[in-house]
């Protein structure tokens, strides 16, 4: 899916998520990242939501080449953030 599809679906969630970063592969979204207060949110290419609360991340899990330094493996599946595309 395209970036605009994801942006529209995230806005439709109406949950005040600030969009931070998008990873694209051949013009299609691979990962979309955002945050809401101290919770990081990630969506995969299908629009499935994952979240990670910053204070639960161990210092050893912090990396500098990921969203806010948190590796994707720290995110847990969170259906509250699943996107519905029209």
PDB file of C-alpha atoms in Angstrom:
ATOM      1  CA  UNK A   1       0.000   0.000   0.000  1.00  0.00           C
ATOM      2  CA  UNK A   2       1.012   3.583  -0.491  1.00  0.00           C
ATOM      3  CA  UNK A   3       1.942   6.147   2.164  1.00  0.00           C
ATOM      4  CA  UNK A   4      -1.272   8.136   1.615  1.00  0.00           C
ATOM      5  CA  UNK A   5      -3.393   5.008   2.279  1.00  0.00           C
ATOM      6  CA  UNK A   6      -1.636   4.522   5.623  1.00  0.00           C
ATOM      7  CA  UNK A   7      -1.892   8.199   6.593  1.00  0.00           C
ATOM      8  CA  UNK A   8      -5.640   8.231   5.890  1.00  0.00           C
ATOM      9  CA  UNK A   9      -6.230   5.011   7.858  1.00  0.00           C
ATOM     10  CA  UNK A  10      -4.186   6.291  10.824  1.00  0.00           C
ATOM     11  CA  UNK A  11      -6.131   9.546  10.898  1.00  0.00           C
ATOM     12  CA  UNK A  12      -9.362   7.501  10.809  1.00  0.00           C
ATOM     13  CA  UNK A  13      -8.271   5.720  14.020  1.00  0.00           C
ATOM     14  CA  UNK A  14      -8.812   9.057  15.802  1.00  0.00           C
ATOM     15  CA  UNK A  15      -6.282   8.223  18.527  1.00  0.00           C
ATOM     16  CA  UNK A  16      -3.883  11.207  18.319  1.00  0.00           C
ATOM     17  CA  UNK A  17      -0.869   9.267  17.023  1.00  0.00           C
ATOM     18  CA  UNK A  18       1.938  11.506  15.750  1.00  0.00           C
ATOM     19  CA  UNK A  19       3.478  10.044  12.578  1.00  0.00           C
ATOM     20  CA  UNK A  20       7.272   9.814  12.723  1.00  0.00           C
ATOM     21  CA  UNK A  21       8.827   7.623  10.075  1.00  0.00           C
ATOM     22  CA  UNK A  22       8.002   5.358   7.160  1.00  0.00           C
ATOM     23  CA  UNK A  23      10.117   2.616   5.596  1.00  0.00           C
ATOM     24  CA  UNK A  24       9.352   2.072   1.939  1.00  0.00           C
ATOM     25  CA  UNK A  25      10.318  -0.766  -0.400  1.00  0.00           C
ATOM     26  CA  UNK A  26       9.694  -0.297  -4.149  1.00  0.00           C
ATOM     27  CA  UNK A  27       7.102   2.415  -3.530  1.00  0.00           C
ATOM     28  CA  UNK A  28       5.097   0.465  -0.969  1.00  0.00           C
ATOM     29  CA  UNK A  29       5.071   0.844   2.813  1.00  0.00           C
ATOM     30  CA  UNK A  30       7.075  -1.804   4.670  1.00  0.00           C
ATOM     31  CA  UNK A  31       6.822  -0.243   8.169  1.00  0.00           C
ATOM     32  CA  UNK A  32       5.112   2.897   9.437  1.00  0.00           C
ATOM     33  CA  UNK A  33       6.089   4.355  12.814  1.00  0.00           C
ATOM     34  CA  UNK A  34       4.444   6.861  15.122  1.00  0.00           C
ATOM     35  CA  UNK A  35       4.079   7.680  18.780  1.00  0.00           C
ATOM     36  CA  UNK A  36       1.478   8.719  21.328  1.00  0.00           C
ATOM     37  CA  UNK A  37       2.960  10.175  24.519  1.00  0.00           C
ATOM     38  CA  UNK A  38       5.352   7.458  25.809  1.00  0.00           C
ATOM     39  CA  UNK A  39       3.975   4.699  23.563  1.00  0.00           C
ATOM     40  CA  UNK A  40       5.620   3.899  20.245  1.00  0.00           C
ATOM     41  CA  UNK A  41       3.374   2.472  17.541  1.00  0.00           C
ATOM     42  CA  UNK A  42       4.401   0.475  14.484  1.00  0.00           C
ATOM     43  CA  UNK A  43       2.340  -0.835  11.577  1.00  0.00           C
ATOM     44  CA  UNK A  44       3.467  -3.564   9.206  1.00  0.00           C
ATOM     45  CA  UNK A  45       2.766  -3.623   5.458  1.00  0.00           C
ATOM     46  CA  UNK A  46      -0.714  -5.073   6.080  1.00  0.00           C
ATOM     47  CA  UNK A  47      -1.749  -2.418   8.599  1.00  0.00           C
ATOM     48  CA  UNK A  48      -1.446  -4.646  11.685  1.00  0.00           C
ATOM     49  CA  UNK A  49      -0.645  -2.567  14.765  1.00  0.00           C
ATOM     50  CA  UNK A  50       2.147  -3.112  17.286  1.00  0.00           C
ATOM     51  CA  UNK A  51       3.051  -0.988  20.296  1.00  0.00           C
ATOM     52  CA  UNK A  52       5.861  -0.538  22.775  1.00  0.00           C
ATOM     53  CA  UNK A  53       5.827   1.511  25.978  1.00  0.00           C
ATOM     54  CA  UNK A  54       9.182   3.264  26.258  1.00  0.00           C
ATOM     55  CA  UNK A  55       9.756   2.735  29.985  1.00  0.00           C
ATOM     56  CA  UNK A  56       9.488  -1.067  29.504  1.00  0.00           C
ATOM     57  CA  UNK A  57      12.461  -1.236  27.125  1.00  0.00           C
ATOM     58  CA  UNK A  58      15.739  -2.490  28.592  1.00  0.00           C
ATOM     59  CA  UNK A  59      18.778  -0.296  27.949  1.00  0.00           C
ATOM     60  CA  UNK A  60      20.514  -3.260  26.269  1.00  0.00           C
ATOM     61  CA  UNK A  61      17.690  -3.350  23.679  1.00  0.00           C
ATOM     62  CA  UNK A  62      18.276   0.241  22.579  1.00  0.00           C
ATOM     63  CA  UNK A  63      19.874   0.555  19.131  1.00  0.00           C
ATOM     64  CA  UNK A  64      20.675   3.646  17.139  1.00  0.00           C
ATOM     65  CA  UNK A  65      19.466   2.459  13.721  1.00  0.00           C
ATOM     66  CA  UNK A  66      15.796   1.964  14.623  1.00  0.00           C
ATOM     67  CA  UNK A  67      12.758   4.090  15.406  1.00  0.00           C
ATOM     68  CA  UNK A  68      13.542   6.073  18.538  1.00  0.00           C
ATOM     69  CA  UNK A  69      16.335   3.535  19.185  1.00  0.00           C
ATOM     70  CA  UNK A  70      13.893   0.682  19.850  1.00  0.00           C
ATOM     71  CA  UNK A  71      14.258  -2.536  17.852  1.00  0.00           C
ATOM     72  CA  UNK A  72      11.183  -3.989  16.139  1.00  0.00           C
ATOM     73  CA  UNK A  73      11.474  -7.048  18.375  1.00  0.00           C
ATOM     74  CA  UNK A  74      10.475  -4.895  21.384  1.00  0.00           C
ATOM     75  CA  UNK A  75       7.038  -4.201  19.895  1.00  0.00           C
ATOM     76  CA  UNK A  76       4.097  -6.403  20.842  1.00  0.00           C
ATOM     77  CA  UNK A  77       0.986  -7.040  18.773  1.00  0.00           C
ATOM     78  CA  UNK A  78      -1.715  -4.513  19.667  1.00  0.00           C
ATOM     79  CA  UNK A  79      -5.015  -4.868  17.808  1.00  0.00           C
ATOM     80  CA  UNK A  80      -6.179  -1.468  19.095  1.00  0.00           C
ATOM     81  CA  UNK A  81      -3.961   0.104  16.423  1.00  0.00           C
ATOM     82  CA  UNK A  82      -4.962  -2.161  13.519  1.00  0.00           C
ATOM     83  CA  UNK A  83      -5.780  -0.114  10.424  1.00  0.00           C
ATOM     84  CA  UNK A  84      -8.887  -0.440   8.300  1.00  0.00           C
ATOM     85  CA  UNK A  85      -8.298   0.519   4.682  1.00  0.00           C
ATOM     86  CA  UNK A  86     -11.226   1.677   2.571  1.00  0.00           C
TER      87      UNK A  86
END
